[in-house]
Coordinates of C-alpha atoms and ligand atoms in Angstrom, one line a residue:
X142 CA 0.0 0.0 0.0
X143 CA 1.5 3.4 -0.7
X144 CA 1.7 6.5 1.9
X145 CA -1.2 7.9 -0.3
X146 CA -3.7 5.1 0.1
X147 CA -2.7 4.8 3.8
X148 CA -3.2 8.6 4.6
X149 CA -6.9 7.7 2.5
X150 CA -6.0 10.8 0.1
X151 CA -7.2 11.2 -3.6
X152 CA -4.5 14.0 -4.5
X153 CA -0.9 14.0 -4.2
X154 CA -0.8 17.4 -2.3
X155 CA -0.3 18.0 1.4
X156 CA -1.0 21.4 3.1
X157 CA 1.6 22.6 5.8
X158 CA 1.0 23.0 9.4
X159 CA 1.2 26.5 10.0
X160 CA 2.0 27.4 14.0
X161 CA 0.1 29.9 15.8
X162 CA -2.9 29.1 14.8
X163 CA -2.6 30.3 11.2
X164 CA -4.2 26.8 10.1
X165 CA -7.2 25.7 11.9
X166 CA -9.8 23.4 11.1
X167 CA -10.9 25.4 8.4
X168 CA -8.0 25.5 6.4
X169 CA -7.5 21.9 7.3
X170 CA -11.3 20.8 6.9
X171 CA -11.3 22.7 3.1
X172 CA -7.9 20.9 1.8
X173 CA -8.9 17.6 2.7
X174 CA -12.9 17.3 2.0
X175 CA -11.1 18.7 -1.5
X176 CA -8.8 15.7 -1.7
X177 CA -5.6 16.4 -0.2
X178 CA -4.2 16.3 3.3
X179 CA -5.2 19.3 5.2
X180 CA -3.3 20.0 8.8
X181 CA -4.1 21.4 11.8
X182 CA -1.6 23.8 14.3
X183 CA -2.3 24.8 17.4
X184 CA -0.7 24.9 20.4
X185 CA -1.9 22.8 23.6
X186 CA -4.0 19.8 24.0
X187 CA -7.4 21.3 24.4
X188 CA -6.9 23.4 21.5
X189 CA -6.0 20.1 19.2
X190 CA -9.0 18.7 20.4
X191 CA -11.0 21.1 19.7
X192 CA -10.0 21.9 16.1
X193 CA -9.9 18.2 15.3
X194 CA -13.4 18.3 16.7
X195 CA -14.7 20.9 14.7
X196 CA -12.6 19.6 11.3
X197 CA -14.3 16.2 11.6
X198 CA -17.6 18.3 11.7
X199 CA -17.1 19.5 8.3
X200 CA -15.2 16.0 6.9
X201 CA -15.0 12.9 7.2
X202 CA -11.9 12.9 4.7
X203 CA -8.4 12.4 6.9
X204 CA -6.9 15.1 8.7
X205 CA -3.4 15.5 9.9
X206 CA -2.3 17.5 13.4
X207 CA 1.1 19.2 13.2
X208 CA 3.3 19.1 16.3
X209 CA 6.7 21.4 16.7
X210 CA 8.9 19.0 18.5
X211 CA 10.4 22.2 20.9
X212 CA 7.3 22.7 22.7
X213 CA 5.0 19.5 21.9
X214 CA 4.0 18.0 26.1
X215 CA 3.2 14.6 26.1
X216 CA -0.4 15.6 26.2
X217 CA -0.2 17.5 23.2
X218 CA 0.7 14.0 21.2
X219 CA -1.8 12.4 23.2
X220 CA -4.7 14.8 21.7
X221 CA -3.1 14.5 17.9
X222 CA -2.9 10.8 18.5
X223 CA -7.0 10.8 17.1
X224 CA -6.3 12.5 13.8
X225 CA -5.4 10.3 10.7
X226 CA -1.5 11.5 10.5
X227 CA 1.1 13.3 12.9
X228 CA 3.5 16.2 11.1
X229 CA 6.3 17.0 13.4
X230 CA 9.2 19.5 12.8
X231 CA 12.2 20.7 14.9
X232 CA 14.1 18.3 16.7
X233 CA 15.6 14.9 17.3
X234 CA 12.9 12.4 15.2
X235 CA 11.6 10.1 17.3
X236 CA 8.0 7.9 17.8
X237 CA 5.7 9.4 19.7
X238 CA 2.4 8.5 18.1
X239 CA 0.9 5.6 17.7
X240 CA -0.5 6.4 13.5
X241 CA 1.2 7.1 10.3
X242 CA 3.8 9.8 11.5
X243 CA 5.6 12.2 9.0
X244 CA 8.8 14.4 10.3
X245 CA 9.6 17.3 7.8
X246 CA 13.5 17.7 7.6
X247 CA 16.2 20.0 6.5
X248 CA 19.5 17.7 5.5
X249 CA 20.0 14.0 4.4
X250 CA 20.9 13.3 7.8
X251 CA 17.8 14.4 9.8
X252 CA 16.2 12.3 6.8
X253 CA 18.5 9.5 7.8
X254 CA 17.7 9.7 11.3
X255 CA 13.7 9.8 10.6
X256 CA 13.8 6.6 8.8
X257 CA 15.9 4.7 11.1
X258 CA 13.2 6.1 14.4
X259 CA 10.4 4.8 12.3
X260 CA 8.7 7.6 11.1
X261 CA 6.7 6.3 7.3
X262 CA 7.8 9.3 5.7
X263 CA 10.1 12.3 5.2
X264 CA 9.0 15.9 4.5
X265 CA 11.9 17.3 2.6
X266 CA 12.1 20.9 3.0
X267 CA 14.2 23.2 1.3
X268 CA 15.6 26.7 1.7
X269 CA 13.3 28.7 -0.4
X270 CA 10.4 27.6 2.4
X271 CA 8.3 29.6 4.6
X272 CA 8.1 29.4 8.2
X273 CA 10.9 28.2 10.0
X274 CA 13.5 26.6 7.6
X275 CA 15.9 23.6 8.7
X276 CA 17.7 23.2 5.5
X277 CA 20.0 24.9 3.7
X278 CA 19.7 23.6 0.3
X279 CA 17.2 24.1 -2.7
X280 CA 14.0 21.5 -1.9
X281 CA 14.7 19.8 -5.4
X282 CA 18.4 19.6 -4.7
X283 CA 17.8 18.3 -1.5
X284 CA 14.8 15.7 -2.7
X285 CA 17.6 14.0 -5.2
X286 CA 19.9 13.7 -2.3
X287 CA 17.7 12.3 0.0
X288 CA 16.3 9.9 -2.3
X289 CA 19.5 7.9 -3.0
X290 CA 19.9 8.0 0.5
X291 CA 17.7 6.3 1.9
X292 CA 15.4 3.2 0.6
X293 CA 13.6 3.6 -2.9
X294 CA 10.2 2.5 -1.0
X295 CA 10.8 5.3 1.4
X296 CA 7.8 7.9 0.9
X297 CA 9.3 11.4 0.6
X298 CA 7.2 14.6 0.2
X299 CA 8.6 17.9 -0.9
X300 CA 7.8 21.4 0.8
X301 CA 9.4 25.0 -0.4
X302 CA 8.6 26.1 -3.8
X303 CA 5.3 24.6 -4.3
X304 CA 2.1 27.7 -5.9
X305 CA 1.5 25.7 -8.7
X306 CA 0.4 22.4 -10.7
X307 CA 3.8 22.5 -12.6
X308 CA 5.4 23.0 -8.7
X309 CA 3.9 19.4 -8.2
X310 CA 4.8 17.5 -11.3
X311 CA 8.3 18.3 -10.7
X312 CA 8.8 17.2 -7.1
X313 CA 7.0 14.2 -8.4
X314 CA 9.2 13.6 -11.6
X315 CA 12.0 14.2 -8.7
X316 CA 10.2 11.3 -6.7
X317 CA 8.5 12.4 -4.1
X318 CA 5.3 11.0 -3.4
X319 CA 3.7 14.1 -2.5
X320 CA 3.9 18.1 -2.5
X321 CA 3.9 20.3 0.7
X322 CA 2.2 23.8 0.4
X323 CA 2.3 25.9 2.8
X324 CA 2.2 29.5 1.6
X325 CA 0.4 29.4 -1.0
X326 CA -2.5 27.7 1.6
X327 CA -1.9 30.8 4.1
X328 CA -3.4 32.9 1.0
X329 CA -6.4 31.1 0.9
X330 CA -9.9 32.1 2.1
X331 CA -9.8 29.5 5.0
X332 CA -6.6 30.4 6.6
X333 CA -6.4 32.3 10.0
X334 CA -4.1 34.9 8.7
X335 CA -4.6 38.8 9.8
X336 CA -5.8 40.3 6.4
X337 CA -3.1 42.7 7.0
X338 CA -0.6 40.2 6.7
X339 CA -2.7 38.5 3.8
X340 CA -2.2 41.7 2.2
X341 CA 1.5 42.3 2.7
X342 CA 2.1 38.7 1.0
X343 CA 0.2 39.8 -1.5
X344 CA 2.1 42.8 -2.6
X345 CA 5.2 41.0 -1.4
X346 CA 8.5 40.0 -4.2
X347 CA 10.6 39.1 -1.3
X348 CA 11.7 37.4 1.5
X349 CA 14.3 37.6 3.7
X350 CA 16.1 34.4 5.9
X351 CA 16.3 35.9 10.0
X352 CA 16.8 34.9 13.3
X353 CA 15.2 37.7 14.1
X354 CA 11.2 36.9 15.6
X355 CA 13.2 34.4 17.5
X356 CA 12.4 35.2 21.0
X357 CA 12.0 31.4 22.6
X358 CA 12.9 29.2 19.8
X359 CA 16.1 30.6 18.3
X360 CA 15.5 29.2 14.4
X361 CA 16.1 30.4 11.2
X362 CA 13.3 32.0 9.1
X363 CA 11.7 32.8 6.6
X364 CA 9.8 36.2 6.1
X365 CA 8.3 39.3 4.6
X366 CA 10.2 42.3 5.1
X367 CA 7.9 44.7 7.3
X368 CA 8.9 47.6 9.9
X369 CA 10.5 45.1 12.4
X370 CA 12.5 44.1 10.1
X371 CA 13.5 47.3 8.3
X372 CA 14.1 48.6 11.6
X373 CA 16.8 45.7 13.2
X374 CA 18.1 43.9 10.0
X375 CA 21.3 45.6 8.7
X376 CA 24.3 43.9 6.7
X377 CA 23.4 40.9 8.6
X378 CA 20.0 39.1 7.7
X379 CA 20.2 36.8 10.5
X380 CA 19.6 40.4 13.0
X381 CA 21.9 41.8 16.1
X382 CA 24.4 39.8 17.5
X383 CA 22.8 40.6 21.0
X384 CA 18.9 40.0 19.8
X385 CA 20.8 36.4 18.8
X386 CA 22.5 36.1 22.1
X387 CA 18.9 37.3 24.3
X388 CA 17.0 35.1 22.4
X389 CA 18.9 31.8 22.6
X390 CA 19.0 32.4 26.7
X391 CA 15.0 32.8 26.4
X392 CA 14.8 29.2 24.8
X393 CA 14.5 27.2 27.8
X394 CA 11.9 29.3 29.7
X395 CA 9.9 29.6 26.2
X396 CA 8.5 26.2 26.5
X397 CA 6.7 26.5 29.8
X398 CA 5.1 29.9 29.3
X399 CA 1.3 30.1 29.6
X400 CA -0.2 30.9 26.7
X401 CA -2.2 33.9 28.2
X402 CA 1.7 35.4 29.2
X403 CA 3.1 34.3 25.5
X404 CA -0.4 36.6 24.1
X405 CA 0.7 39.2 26.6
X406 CA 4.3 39.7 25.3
X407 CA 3.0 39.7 21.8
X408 CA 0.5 42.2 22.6
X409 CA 2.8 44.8 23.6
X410 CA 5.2 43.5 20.9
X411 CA 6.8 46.7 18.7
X412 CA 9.1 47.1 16.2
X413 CA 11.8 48.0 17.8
X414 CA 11.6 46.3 21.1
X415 CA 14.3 43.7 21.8
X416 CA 13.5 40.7 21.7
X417 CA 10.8 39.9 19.1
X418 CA 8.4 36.7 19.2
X419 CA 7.5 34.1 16.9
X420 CA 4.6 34.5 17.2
X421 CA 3.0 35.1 13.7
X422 CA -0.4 38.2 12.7
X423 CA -3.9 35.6 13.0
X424 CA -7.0 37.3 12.6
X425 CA -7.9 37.1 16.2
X426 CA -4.7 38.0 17.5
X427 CA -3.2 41.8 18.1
X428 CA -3.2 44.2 14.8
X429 CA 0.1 45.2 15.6
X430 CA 2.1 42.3 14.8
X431 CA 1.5 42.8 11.1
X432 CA 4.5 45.4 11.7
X433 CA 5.9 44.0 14.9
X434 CA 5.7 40.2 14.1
X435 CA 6.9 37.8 11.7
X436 CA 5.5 37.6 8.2
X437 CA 6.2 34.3 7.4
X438 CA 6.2 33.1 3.3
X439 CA 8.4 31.1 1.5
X440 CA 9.9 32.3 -2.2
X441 CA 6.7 31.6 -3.6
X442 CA 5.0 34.5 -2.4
X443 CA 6.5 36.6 -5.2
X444 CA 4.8 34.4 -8.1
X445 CA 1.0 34.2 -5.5
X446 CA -1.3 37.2 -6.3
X447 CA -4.7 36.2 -5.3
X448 CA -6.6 34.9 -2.3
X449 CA -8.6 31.5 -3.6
X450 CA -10.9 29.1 -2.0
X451 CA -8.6 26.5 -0.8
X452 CA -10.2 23.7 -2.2
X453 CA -10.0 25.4 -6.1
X454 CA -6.2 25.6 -4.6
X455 CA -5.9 21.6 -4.1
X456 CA -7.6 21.4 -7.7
X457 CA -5.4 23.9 -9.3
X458 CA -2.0 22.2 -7.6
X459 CA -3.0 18.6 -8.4
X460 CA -3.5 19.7 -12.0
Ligands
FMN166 C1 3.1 30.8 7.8 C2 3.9 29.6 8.0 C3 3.9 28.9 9.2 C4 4.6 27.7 9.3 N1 4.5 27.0 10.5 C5 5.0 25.8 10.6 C6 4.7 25.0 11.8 O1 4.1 25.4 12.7 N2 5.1 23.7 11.7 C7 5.8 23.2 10.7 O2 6.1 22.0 10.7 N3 6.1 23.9 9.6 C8 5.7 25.2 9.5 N4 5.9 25.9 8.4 C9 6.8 25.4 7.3 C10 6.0 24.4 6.5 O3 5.9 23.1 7.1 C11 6.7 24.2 5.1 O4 8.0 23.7 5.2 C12 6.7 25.4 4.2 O5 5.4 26.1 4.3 C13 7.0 25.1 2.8 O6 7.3 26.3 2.1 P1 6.2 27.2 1.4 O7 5.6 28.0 2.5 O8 6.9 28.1 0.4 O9 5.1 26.4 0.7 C14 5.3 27.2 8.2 C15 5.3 27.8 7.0 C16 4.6 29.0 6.9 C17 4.6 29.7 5.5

């Protein structure tokens, strides 16, 4: 049986868990009921619950929870454990649900080291991805490597670069089973995304690779320039030497802050203070993170000029 007919999906195309909250059980509900494998993000176990709650109320297709490896408690896998698959990211790969388990990597050795704790497939991601990036290489580049690394009957699934049908057929050619969107799902009508930040992707040409929003998870990525990062980033994309320092010492605390205090801090988040948080502009959430937060996009955002229903975007990728 391949990954596809395990996971119970029609289309070869996988929407990205995107943290925060930015994909809920809408986003996730629309991809899959369309075909493809939508995903969930959320921090906490009663907030998985929940969305996979309210997913299942508008699908009975399978849907896949998202888990960032950093800051996943045991109960947090416990929650995810219902839905049909488990994305994780960030981290030492290694079993901690039950179903089919994907971990997206950055390098033929994280791939490596997936395979060999069991996971049943690979998300390959490559540099030109939105979000927090792992890798260093081009997603293609990376894909061939990977591939003759590791078994032929290995699934792998590609993320970074993917807006389009042609996106897809090429990481398939290149042998991955499946294609990873992530971006081009965040401009869809389900996402969570402040419209302000829907807006800036959508007038966006470029993206910039920072440490800057790093405030509790000191990680590379991947953004649209706004006033945060006109105001910090200089010669040096990755930001200050000291914002580096600061937030690499507020890593361990990060993963045991309420969320009510973590809402707090993003609340009176600015431009130019200090240390800057992760966390990324959702339509509930504070207005003024669309200048004071991260704008996460991947390459892709340059060639992405319109907001679609997500399920026309499954159709449209899957060609
Ligand atoms: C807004 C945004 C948020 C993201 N958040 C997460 C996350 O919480 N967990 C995760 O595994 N990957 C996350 N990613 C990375 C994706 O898994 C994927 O690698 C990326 O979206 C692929 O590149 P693309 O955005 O150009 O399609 C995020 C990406 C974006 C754009």
């Amino acid at each position: 049986m391949t990954l596809l007919e395990r996971l119970g999906i029609k289309v070869p195309v996988v929407q990205a868990g995107m943290g925060g909250g930015l994909s809920r059980h809408e986003l996730a509900a629309a991809v899959s009921e369309a075909g493809g494998l939508g995903t969930i993000a959320v921090n906490g176990a009663a907030a998985i619950e929940r969305e996979l709650r309210e997913a299942r109320k508008l699908t009975g297709r399978p849907v896949a929870v998202n888990l960032l490896l950093p800051f996943a408690r045991r109960g947090w896998f416990e929650a995810a454990a219902s839905a049909d698959a488990v994305a994780t990211f960030w981290g030492k790969p290694r079993r901690r649900t039950p179903g089919i388990w994907l971990h997206q990597c950055g390098s033929v050795a994280e791939a490596r080291a997936a395979h060999a704790a069991g996971a049943d497939a690979a998300i390959v991601q490559g540099v030109e991805a939105g979000g927090h990036v792992r890798g260093e290489t081009p997603a293609l580049e990376l894909l061939e490597q990977v591939r003759v690394a590791l078994p032929p009957e290995f699934p792998l699934l590609l993320a970074g670069g993917i807006a389009e049908s042609g996106d897809v057929r090429d990481a398939l050619d290149a042998g991955a089973v499946a294609a990873v969107a992530g971006t081009r799902f965040l401009l869809s009508e389900e996402s969570r995304a402040h419209p302000g930040y829907a807006r800036r992707l959508l007038d966006a040409e470029e993206t910039v690779l920072t440490e800057l929003f790093g405030a509790g998870w000191p990680a590379p990525h991947r953004v649209v320039p706004n006033a945060a990062t006109v105001h910090w980033l200089g010669d040096d994309p990755r930001g200050p030497r000291l914002s580096r320092i600061l937030n690499r010492l507020s890593a361990p605390g990060a993963r045991f802050m309420p969320a009510s205090a973590q809402l707090r801090l993003a609340r009176a988040q600015r431009p130019g203070s200090r240390l800057l948080t992760p966390m990324g502009p959702t339509d509930d959430g504070p207005d003024s993170l669309v200048d004071a937060g991260p704008l996460y996009a991947g390459r892709t955002v340059a060639r992405i000029n319109e907001i679609q229903p997500a399920a026309e975007l499954v159709s449209a990728l899957a060609g």
